[in-house]
Amino acid sequence: MTEFEKINVRGVHFANVTPDEAETICTEMLGGDRAHTVFTPNAEIVQLCIEQNEYYDLYNGGDLVVPDGAGVVKAAKILGTPLKGKVAGVELGERMLKVCAERGDGVFFLGAKPGVAEEAARRMTEKYPGLRVGGTNDGYFKKSGEESDAVTRKINQSGAKLLFVCLGVPAQEKWISENKDKLTAARVCMCLGGSLDVYAGVAMRAPKFFVDHSLEWFYRLIKEPWRLGRMMKLPKFLLGTYREKLFRR
Ligand code: UDP
């Protein structure tokens, strides 16, 4: 597999890759002989790790960990170890759907509210002819025990090589880390948060202006003001990063 450099941003080790390189690595993983995990944490998640250290092992345990957010990229720059840039999970996921459509590999959508994964499958197969969605399951099941095992069996029976796990953070990373060894066919398991909602047209990505100006967080705050508490992690994260920089000197 293509080697890649890892950059430590406040304790989380991010792959220093462009979106193209991330796609290449994921494609190579598709041809591997085990289930690989792809995580896409943003600054909120790094701050979660800083506040609750037990999450470091979880996130650093991913086979490919890419920075899904301007906050992480900014922090890497502040610390003097810049990353090549942001790799949006929702975009990397869609790139991999295109790859699977071309290769003829099946995919499985796990997560979101009932009906959303099916709608995402309908829209994505329309957009990428040849794409085969081998199965879907909503994300509201018990994350351990028999209900969870039934979900892993369903994924195995589908024969899908690419699995999207969209159960929200950090539940999705926890669930896949605990269950990936039970997967017999899946080779790339991507934790993609709210991406199925986006593919299904249930949620909108921020308009280009917000994306280009690193203001996706602001757009999300306007649309979902109840996220304010969670979002306060971002200024905390950046302040802490400047503090770390000062102490390192
Ligand atoms: N979700 C789920 N099961 C749960 C909780 C959440 O499938 O038990 C889904 C939710 O419906 C949404 C996705 O997880 O589609 C991610 O939610 P969010 O937009 O909050 O993303 P996050 O920032 O948590 O990754």
mmCIF file with all atom_site columns, C-alpha atoms in Angstrom, residues 18-184:
data_model
loop_
_atom_site.group_PDB
_atom_site.id
_atom_site.type_symbol
_atom_site.label_atom_id
_atom_site.label_alt_id
_atom_site.label_comp_id
_atom_site.label_asym_id
_atom_site.label_entity_id
_atom_site.label_seq_id
_atom_site.pdbx_PDB_ins_code
_atom_site.Cartn_x
_atom_site.Cartn_y
_atom_site.Cartn_z
_atom_site.occupancy
_atom_site.B_iso_or_equiv
_atom_site.pdbx_formal_charge
_atom_site.auth_seq_id
_atom_site.auth_comp_id
_atom_site.auth_asym_id
_atom_site.auth_atom_id
_atom_site.pdbx_PDB_model_num
ATOM 1   C CA . THR A 1 18  ? -4.590  15.216  -0.759  1.00 0.00 ? 18  THR A CA 1
ATOM 2   C CA . PRO A 1 19  ? -8.117  14.019  -1.647  1.00 0.00 ? 19  PRO A CA 1
ATOM 3   C CA . ASP A 1 20  ? -6.629  12.279  -4.733  1.00 0.00 ? 20  ASP A CA 1
ATOM 4   C CA . GLU A 1 21  ? -4.066  10.453  -2.597  1.00 0.00 ? 21  GLU A CA 1
ATOM 5   C CA . ALA A 1 22  ? -6.751  9.480   -0.063  1.00 0.00 ? 22  ALA A CA 1
ATOM 6   C CA . GLU A 1 23  ? -8.795  8.000   -2.919  1.00 0.00 ? 23  GLU A CA 1
ATOM 7   C CA . THR A 1 24  ? -5.794  6.029   -4.169  1.00 0.00 ? 24  THR A CA 1
ATOM 8   C CA . ILE A 1 25  ? -5.103  4.628   -0.698  1.00 0.00 ? 25  ILE A CA 1
ATOM 9   C CA . CYS A 1 26  ? -8.771  3.658   -0.179  1.00 0.00 ? 26  CYS A CA 1
ATOM 10  C CA . THR A 1 27  ? -8.807  1.983   -3.589  1.00 0.00 ? 27  THR A CA 1
ATOM 11  C CA . GLU A 1 28  ? -5.720  -0.026  -2.659  1.00 0.00 ? 28  GLU A CA 1
ATOM 12  C CA . MET A 1 29  ? -7.422  -1.020  0.593   1.00 0.00 ? 29  MET A CA 1
ATOM 13  C CA . LEU A 1 30  ? -10.378 -2.343  -1.426  1.00 0.00 ? 30  LEU A CA 1
ATOM 14  C CA . GLY A 1 31  ? -8.000  -4.920  -2.887  1.00 0.00 ? 31  GLY A CA 1
ATOM 15  C CA . GLY A 1 32  ? -6.662  -5.909  0.553   1.00 0.00 ? 32  GLY A CA 1
ATOM 16  C CA . ASP A 1 33  ? -7.420  -8.987  2.626   1.00 0.00 ? 33  ASP A CA 1
ATOM 17  C CA . ARG A 1 34  ? -9.015  -7.440  5.722   1.00 0.00 ? 34  ARG A CA 1
ATOM 18  C CA . ALA A 1 35  ? -11.429 -4.699  6.754   1.00 0.00 ? 35  ALA A CA 1
ATOM 19  C CA . HIS A 1 36  ? -9.732  -1.285  6.936   1.00 0.00 ? 36  HIS A CA 1
ATOM 20  C CA . THR A 1 37  ? -11.175 1.703   8.766   1.00 0.00 ? 37  THR A CA 1
ATOM 21  C CA . VAL A 1 38  ? -11.250 5.250   7.444   1.00 0.00 ? 38  VAL A CA 1
ATOM 22  C CA . PHE A 1 39  ? -11.995 8.024   9.943   1.00 0.00 ? 39  PHE A CA 1
ATOM 23  C CA . THR A 1 40  ? -12.614 11.675  9.146   1.00 0.00 ? 40  THR A CA 1
ATOM 24  C CA . PRO A 1 41  ? -12.381 13.617  12.417  1.00 0.00 ? 41  PRO A CA 1
ATOM 25  C CA . ASN A 1 42  ? -12.717 17.382  12.628  1.00 0.00 ? 42  ASN A CA 1
ATOM 26  C CA . ALA A 1 43  ? -11.495 19.831  15.292  1.00 0.00 ? 43  ALA A CA 1
ATOM 27  C CA . GLU A 1 44  ? -14.487 19.029  17.510  1.00 0.00 ? 44  GLU A CA 1
ATOM 28  C CA . ILE A 1 45  ? -13.334 15.424  17.704  1.00 0.00 ? 45  ILE A CA 1
ATOM 29  C CA . VAL A 1 46  ? -9.714  16.305  18.406  1.00 0.00 ? 46  VAL A CA 1
ATOM 30  C CA . GLN A 1 47  ? -10.960 18.510  21.247  1.00 0.00 ? 47  GLN A CA 1
ATOM 31  C CA . LEU A 1 48  ? -13.066 15.567  22.478  1.00 0.00 ? 48  LEU A CA 1
ATOM 32  C CA . CYS A 1 49  ? -9.866  13.465  22.603  1.00 0.00 ? 49  CYS A CA 1
ATOM 33  C CA . ILE A 1 50  ? -8.068  16.237  24.488  1.00 0.00 ? 50  ILE A CA 1
ATOM 34  C CA . GLU A 1 51  ? -10.869 16.392  27.049  1.00 0.00 ? 51  GLU A CA 1
ATOM 35  C CA . GLN A 1 52  ? -11.440 12.637  27.268  1.00 0.00 ? 52  GLN A CA 1
ATOM 36  C CA . ASN A 1 53  ? -8.098  10.957  26.560  1.00 0.00 ? 53  ASN A CA 1
ATOM 37  C CA . GLU A 1 54  ? -9.600  7.484   26.150  1.00 0.00 ? 54  GLU A CA 1
ATOM 38  C CA . TYR A 1 55  ? -10.736 8.554   22.658  1.00 0.00 ? 55  TYR A CA 1
ATOM 39  C CA . TYR A 1 56  ? -7.165  8.940   21.370  1.00 0.00 ? 56  TYR A CA 1
ATOM 40  C CA . ASP A 1 57  ? -6.721  5.186   20.969  1.00 0.00 ? 57  ASP A CA 1
ATOM 41  C CA . LEU A 1 58  ? -10.041 4.913   19.170  1.00 0.00 ? 58  LEU A CA 1
ATOM 42  C CA . TYR A 1 59  ? -9.273  7.605   16.590  1.00 0.00 ? 59  TYR A CA 1
ATOM 43  C CA . ASN A 1 60  ? -5.579  6.766   16.181  1.00 0.00 ? 60  ASN A CA 1
ATOM 44  C CA . GLY A 1 61  ? -6.619  3.164   15.561  1.00 0.00 ? 61  GLY A CA 1
ATOM 45  C CA . GLY A 1 62  ? -8.025  4.053   12.119  1.00 0.00 ? 62  GLY A CA 1
ATOM 46  C CA . ASP A 1 63  ? -6.084  2.782   9.091   1.00 0.00 ? 63  ASP A CA 1
ATOM 47  C CA . LEU A 1 64  ? -6.567  6.108   7.325   1.00 0.00 ? 64  LEU A CA 1
ATOM 48  C CA . VAL A 1 65  ? -7.397  9.197   9.385   1.00 0.00 ? 65  VAL A CA 1
ATOM 49  C CA . VAL A 1 66  ? -7.997  12.324  7.323   1.00 0.00 ? 66  VAL A CA 1
ATOM 50  C CA . PRO A 1 67  ? -8.722  15.882  8.490   1.00 0.00 ? 67  PRO A CA 1
ATOM 51  C CA . ASP A 1 68  ? -12.333 16.737  7.724   1.00 0.00 ? 68  ASP A CA 1
ATOM 52  C CA . GLY A 1 69  ? -12.261 20.381  8.628   1.00 0.00 ? 69  GLY A CA 1
ATOM 53  C CA . ALA A 1 70  ? -10.485 23.679  8.306   1.00 0.00 ? 70  ALA A CA 1
ATOM 54  C CA . GLY A 1 71  ? -9.878  23.767  12.078  1.00 0.00 ? 71  GLY A CA 1
ATOM 55  C CA . VAL A 1 72  ? -7.527  20.773  12.027  1.00 0.00 ? 72  VAL A CA 1
ATOM 56  C CA . VAL A 1 73  ? -5.671  22.117  8.977   1.00 0.00 ? 73  VAL A CA 1
ATOM 57  C CA . LYS A 1 74  ? -5.268  25.493  10.689  1.00 0.00 ? 74  LYS A CA 1
ATOM 58  C CA . ALA A 1 75  ? -3.999  23.878  13.880  1.00 0.00 ? 75  ALA A CA 1
ATOM 59  C CA . ALA A 1 76  ? -1.394  21.865  11.951  1.00 0.00 ? 76  ALA A CA 1
ATOM 60  C CA . LYS A 1 77  ? -0.179  25.114  10.391  1.00 0.00 ? 77  LYS A CA 1
ATOM 61  C CA . ILE A 1 78  ? -0.057  26.923  13.744  1.00 0.00 ? 78  ILE A CA 1
ATOM 62  C CA . LEU A 1 79  ? 2.027   24.067  15.146  1.00 0.00 ? 79  LEU A CA 1
ATOM 63  C CA . GLY A 1 80  ? 4.503   24.385  12.275  1.00 0.00 ? 80  GLY A CA 1
ATOM 64  C CA . THR A 1 81  ? 3.701   20.965  10.771  1.00 0.00 ? 81  THR A CA 1
ATOM 65  C CA . PRO A 1 82  ? 1.265   21.835  7.976   1.00 0.00 ? 82  PRO A CA 1
ATOM 66  C CA . LEU A 1 83  ? -1.057  19.312  6.381   1.00 0.00 ? 83  LEU A CA 1
ATOM 67  C CA . LYS A 1 84  ? -1.589  19.287  2.613   1.00 0.00 ? 84  LYS A CA 1
ATOM 68  C CA . GLY A 1 85  ? -5.200  20.311  3.214   1.00 0.00 ? 85  GLY A CA 1
ATOM 69  C CA . LYS A 1 86  ? -8.654  19.234  4.196   1.00 0.00 ? 86  LYS A CA 1
ATOM 70  C CA . VAL A 1 87  ? -10.141 15.947  2.986   1.00 0.00 ? 87  VAL A CA 1
ATOM 71  C CA . ALA A 1 88  ? -13.916 16.172  3.329   1.00 0.00 ? 88  ALA A CA 1
ATOM 72  C CA . GLY A 1 89  ? -15.395 12.806  4.318   1.00 0.00 ? 89  GLY A CA 1
ATOM 73  C CA . VAL A 1 90  ? -18.582 13.362  2.346   1.00 0.00 ? 90  VAL A CA 1
ATOM 74  C CA . GLU A 1 91  ? -16.497 13.964  -0.817  1.00 0.00 ? 91  GLU A CA 1
ATOM 75  C CA . LEU A 1 92  ? -14.106 11.067  -0.243  1.00 0.00 ? 92  LEU A CA 1
ATOM 76  C CA . GLY A 1 93  ? -17.130 8.805   0.283   1.00 0.00 ? 93  GLY A CA 1
ATOM 77  C CA . GLU A 1 94  ? -18.617 9.860   -3.026  1.00 0.00 ? 94  GLU A CA 1
ATOM 78  C CA . ARG A 1 95  ? -15.300 9.396   -4.832  1.00 0.00 ? 95  ARG A CA 1
ATOM 79  C CA . MET A 1 96  ? -15.234 5.831   -3.522  1.00 0.00 ? 96  MET A CA 1
ATOM 80  C CA . LEU A 1 97  ? -18.781 5.201   -4.765  1.00 0.00 ? 97  LEU A CA 1
ATOM 81  C CA . LYS A 1 98  ? -17.559 6.169   -8.232  1.00 0.00 ? 98  LYS A CA 1
ATOM 82  C CA . VAL A 1 99  ? -14.538 3.863   -7.867  1.00 0.00 ? 99  VAL A CA 1
ATOM 83  C CA . CYS A 1 100 ? -16.775 0.960   -6.772  1.00 0.00 ? 100 CYS A CA 1
ATOM 84  C CA . ALA A 1 101 ? -19.196 1.596   -9.643  1.00 0.00 ? 101 ALA A CA 1
ATOM 85  C CA . GLU A 1 102 ? -16.261 1.303   -12.057 1.00 0.00 ? 102 GLU A CA 1
ATOM 86  C CA . ARG A 1 103 ? -14.728 -1.746  -10.384 1.00 0.00 ? 103 ARG A CA 1
ATOM 87  C CA . GLY A 1 104 ? -18.043 -3.516  -9.901  1.00 0.00 ? 104 GLY A CA 1
ATOM 88  C CA . ASP A 1 105 ? -17.566 -3.731  -6.121  1.00 0.00 ? 105 ASP A CA 1
ATOM 89  C CA . GLY A 1 106 ? -20.717 -3.719  -3.991  1.00 0.00 ? 106 GLY A CA 1
ATOM 90  C CA . VAL A 1 107 ? -21.381 -1.153  -1.276  1.00 0.00 ? 107 VAL A CA 1
ATOM 91  C CA . PHE A 1 108 ? -23.460 -1.138  1.922   1.00 0.00 ? 108 PHE A CA 1
ATOM 92  C CA . PHE A 1 109 ? -24.986 1.931   3.581   1.00 0.00 ? 109 PHE A CA 1
ATOM 93  C CA . LEU A 1 110 ? -25.361 1.722   7.347   1.00 0.00 ? 110 LEU A CA 1
ATOM 94  C CA . GLY A 1 111 ? -26.847 4.578   9.342   1.00 0.00 ? 111 GLY A CA 1
ATOM 95  C CA . ALA A 1 112 ? -29.226 7.542   9.499   1.00 0.00 ? 112 ALA A CA 1
ATOM 96  C CA . LYS A 1 113 ? -32.964 7.507   10.095  1.00 0.00 ? 113 LYS A CA 1
ATOM 97  C CA . PRO A 1 114 ? -35.157 4.775   8.537   1.00 0.00 ? 114 PRO A CA 1
ATOM 98  C CA . GLY A 1 115 ? -35.568 5.297   4.800   1.00 0.00 ? 115 GLY A CA 1
ATOM 99  C CA . VAL A 1 116 ? -32.580 7.629   4.395   1.00 0.00 ? 116 VAL A CA 1
ATOM 100 C CA . ALA A 1 117 ? -30.002 4.986   3.423   1.00 0.00 ? 117 ALA A CA 1
ATOM 101 C CA . GLU A 1 118 ? -32.445 3.578   0.812   1.00 0.00 ? 118 GLU A CA 1
ATOM 102 C CA . GLU A 1 119 ? -32.991 7.032   -0.663  1.00 0.00 ? 119 GLU A CA 1
ATOM 103 C CA . ALA A 1 120 ? -29.216 7.644   -0.685  1.00 0.00 ? 120 ALA A CA 1
ATOM 104 C CA . ALA A 1 121 ? -28.814 4.318   -2.515  1.00 0.00 ? 121 ALA A CA 1
ATOM 105 C CA . ARG A 1 122 ? -31.471 5.287   -5.076  1.00 0.00 ? 122 ARG A CA 1
ATOM 106 C CA . ARG A 1 123 ? -29.907 8.668   -5.778  1.00 0.00 ? 123 ARG A CA 1
ATOM 107 C CA . MET A 1 124 ? -26.318 7.409   -5.899  1.00 0.00 ? 124 MET A CA 1
ATOM 108 C CA . THR A 1 125 ? -27.101 4.521   -8.267  1.00 0.00 ? 125 THR A CA 1
ATOM 109 C CA . GLU A 1 126 ? -28.810 7.042   -10.518 1.00 0.00 ? 126 GLU A CA 1
ATOM 110 C CA . LYS A 1 127 ? -25.749 9.301   -10.381 1.00 0.00 ? 127 LYS A CA 1
ATOM 111 C CA . TYR A 1 128 ? -23.179 6.504   -10.779 1.00 0.00 ? 128 TYR A CA 1
ATOM 112 C CA . PRO A 1 129 ? -24.490 3.947   -13.240 1.00 0.00 ? 129 PRO A CA 1
ATOM 113 C CA . GLY A 1 130 ? -23.135 0.508   -12.455 1.00 0.00 ? 130 GLY A CA 1
ATOM 114 C CA . LEU A 1 131 ? -23.071 1.180   -8.716  1.00 0.00 ? 131 LEU A CA 1
ATOM 115 C CA . ARG A 1 132 ? -24.408 -1.827  -6.822  1.00 0.00 ? 132 ARG A CA 1
ATOM 116 C CA . VAL A 1 133 ? -25.746 -1.096  -3.333  1.00 0.00 ? 133 VAL A CA 1
ATOM 117 C CA . GLY A 1 134 ? -25.893 -4.577  -1.841  1.00 0.00 ? 134 GLY A CA 1
ATOM 118 C CA . GLY A 1 135 ? -27.813 -3.511  1.240   1.00 0.00 ? 135 GLY A CA 1
ATOM 119 C CA . THR A 1 136 ? -28.827 -0.771  3.642   1.00 0.00 ? 136 THR A CA 1
ATOM 120 C CA . ASN A 1 137 ? -29.735 -0.535  7.327   1.00 0.00 ? 137 ASN A CA 1
ATOM 121 C CA . ASP A 1 138 ? -30.817 2.436   9.406   1.00 0.00 ? 138 ASP A CA 1
ATOM 122 C CA . GLY A 1 139 ? -28.621 3.530   12.281  1.00 0.00 ? 139 GLY A CA 1
ATOM 123 C CA . TYR A 1 140 ? -31.085 3.108   15.121  1.00 0.00 ? 140 TYR A CA 1
ATOM 124 C CA . PHE A 1 141 ? -30.234 -0.343  16.427  1.00 0.00 ? 141 PHE A CA 1
ATOM 125 C CA . LYS A 1 142 ? -28.663 -1.454  19.697  1.00 0.00 ? 142 LYS A CA 1
ATOM 126 C CA . LYS A 1 143 ? -24.925 -1.031  19.178  1.00 0.00 ? 143 LYS A CA 1
ATOM 127 C CA . SER A 1 144 ? -23.995 -4.264  20.965  1.00 0.00 ? 144 SER A CA 1
ATOM 128 C CA . GLY A 1 145 ? -25.407 -7.762  21.410  1.00 0.00 ? 145 GLY A CA 1
ATOM 129 C CA . GLU A 1 146 ? -27.768 -9.628  19.096  1.00 0.00 ? 146 GLU A CA 1
ATOM 130 C CA . GLU A 1 147 ? -29.173 -6.587  17.267  1.00 0.00 ? 147 GLU A CA 1
ATOM 131 C CA . SER A 1 148 ? -25.678 -5.433  16.401  1.00 0.00 ? 148 SER A CA 1
ATOM 132 C CA . ASP A 1 149 ? -24.595 -8.942  15.362  1.00 0.00 ? 149 ASP A CA 1
ATOM 133 C CA . ALA A 1 150 ? -27.614 -9.161  13.060  1.00 0.00 ? 150 ALA A CA 1
ATOM 134 C CA . VAL A 1 151 ? -26.397 -5.994  11.336  1.00 0.00 ? 151 VAL A CA 1
ATOM 135 C CA . THR A 1 152 ? -22.879 -7.407  10.815  1.00 0.00 ? 152 THR A CA 1
ATOM 136 C CA . ARG A 1 153 ? -24.437 -10.607 9.371   1.00 0.00 ? 153 ARG A CA 1
ATOM 137 C CA . LYS A 1 154 ? -26.521 -8.526  6.978   1.00 0.00 ? 154 LYS A CA 1
ATOM 138 C CA . ILE A 1 155 ? -23.404 -6.638  5.841   1.00 0.00 ? 155 ILE A CA 1
ATOM 139 C CA . ASN A 1 156 ? -21.554 -9.938  5.308   1.00 0.00 ? 156 ASN A CA 1
ATOM 140 C CA . GLN A 1 157 ? -24.426 -11.444 3.350   1.00 0.00 ? 157 GLN A CA 1
ATOM 141 C CA . SER A 1 158 ? -24.476 -8.437  1.025   1.00 0.00 ? 158 SER A CA 1
ATOM 142 C CA . GLY A 1 159 ? -20.886 -9.206  0.007   1.00 0.00 ? 159 GLY A CA 1
ATOM 143 C CA . ALA A 1 160 ? -20.225 -5.444  -0.107  1.00 0.00 ? 160 ALA A CA 1
ATOM 144 C CA . LYS A 1 161 ? -16.584 -4.389  -0.180  1.00 0.00 ? 161 LYS A CA 1
ATOM 145 C CA . LEU A 1 162 ? -17.208 -0.762  0.732   1.00 0.00 ? 162 LEU A CA 1
ATOM 146 C CA . LEU A 1 163 ? -19.153 0.025   3.888   1.00 0.00 ? 163 LEU A CA 1
ATOM 147 C CA . PHE A 1 164 ? -20.352 3.448   4.982   1.00 0.00 ? 164 PHE A CA 1
ATOM 148 C CA . VAL A 1 165 ? -20.899 3.720   8.735   1.00 0.00 ? 165 VAL A CA 1
ATOM 149 C CA . CYS A 1 166 ? -22.944 6.825   9.502   1.00 0.00 ? 166 CYS A CA 1
ATOM 150 C CA . LEU A 1 167 ? -24.032 6.588   13.128  1.00 0.00 ? 167 LEU A CA 1
ATOM 151 C CA . GLY A 1 168 ? -22.747 9.949   14.420  1.00 0.00 ? 168 GLY A CA 1
ATOM 152 C CA . VAL A 1 169 ? -19.552 10.537  16.374  1.00 0.00 ? 169 VAL A CA 1
ATOM 153 C CA . PRO A 1 170 ? -18.014 8.843   18.269  1.00 0.00 ? 170 PRO A CA 1
ATOM 154 C CA . ALA A 1 171 ? -20.541 5.961   18.136  1.00 0.00 ? 171 ALA A CA 1
ATOM 155 C CA . GLN A 1 172 ? -19.661 5.073   14.522  1.00 0.00 ? 172 GLN A CA 1
ATOM 156 C CA . GLU A 1 173 ? -15.903 4.769   15.133  1.00 0.00 ? 173 GLU A CA 1
ATOM 157 C CA . LYS A 1 174 ? -16.558 2.783   18.298  1.00 0.00 ? 174 LYS A CA 1
ATOM 158 C CA . TRP A 1 175 ? -18.992 0.409   16.582  1.00 0.00 ? 175 TRP A CA 1
ATOM 159 C CA . ILE A 1 176 ? -16.769 -0.312  13.586  1.00 0.00 ? 176 ILE A CA 1
ATOM 160 C CA . SER A 1 177 ? -13.665 -0.772  15.752  1.00 0.00 ? 177 SER A CA 1
ATOM 161 C CA . GLU A 1 178 ? -15.523 -3.324  17.841  1.00 0.00 ? 178 GLU A CA 1
ATOM 162 C CA . ASN A 1 179 ? -17.077 -5.126  14.870  1.00 0.00 ? 179 ASN A CA 1
ATOM 163 C CA . LYS A 1 180 ? -14.657 -4.926  11.932  1.00 0.00 ? 180 LYS A CA 1
ATOM 164 C CA . ASP A 1 181 ? -13.127 -8.312  12.724  1.00 0.00 ? 181 ASP A CA 1
ATOM 165 C CA . LYS A 1 182 ? -16.549 -9.916  12.203  1.00 0.00 ? 182 LYS A CA 1
ATOM 166 C CA . LEU A 1 183 ? -16.776 -8.551  8.682   1.00 0.00 ? 183 LEU A CA 1
ATOM 167 C CA . THR A 1 184 ? -15.932 -11.144 6.055   1.00 0.00 ? 184 THR A CA 1
#
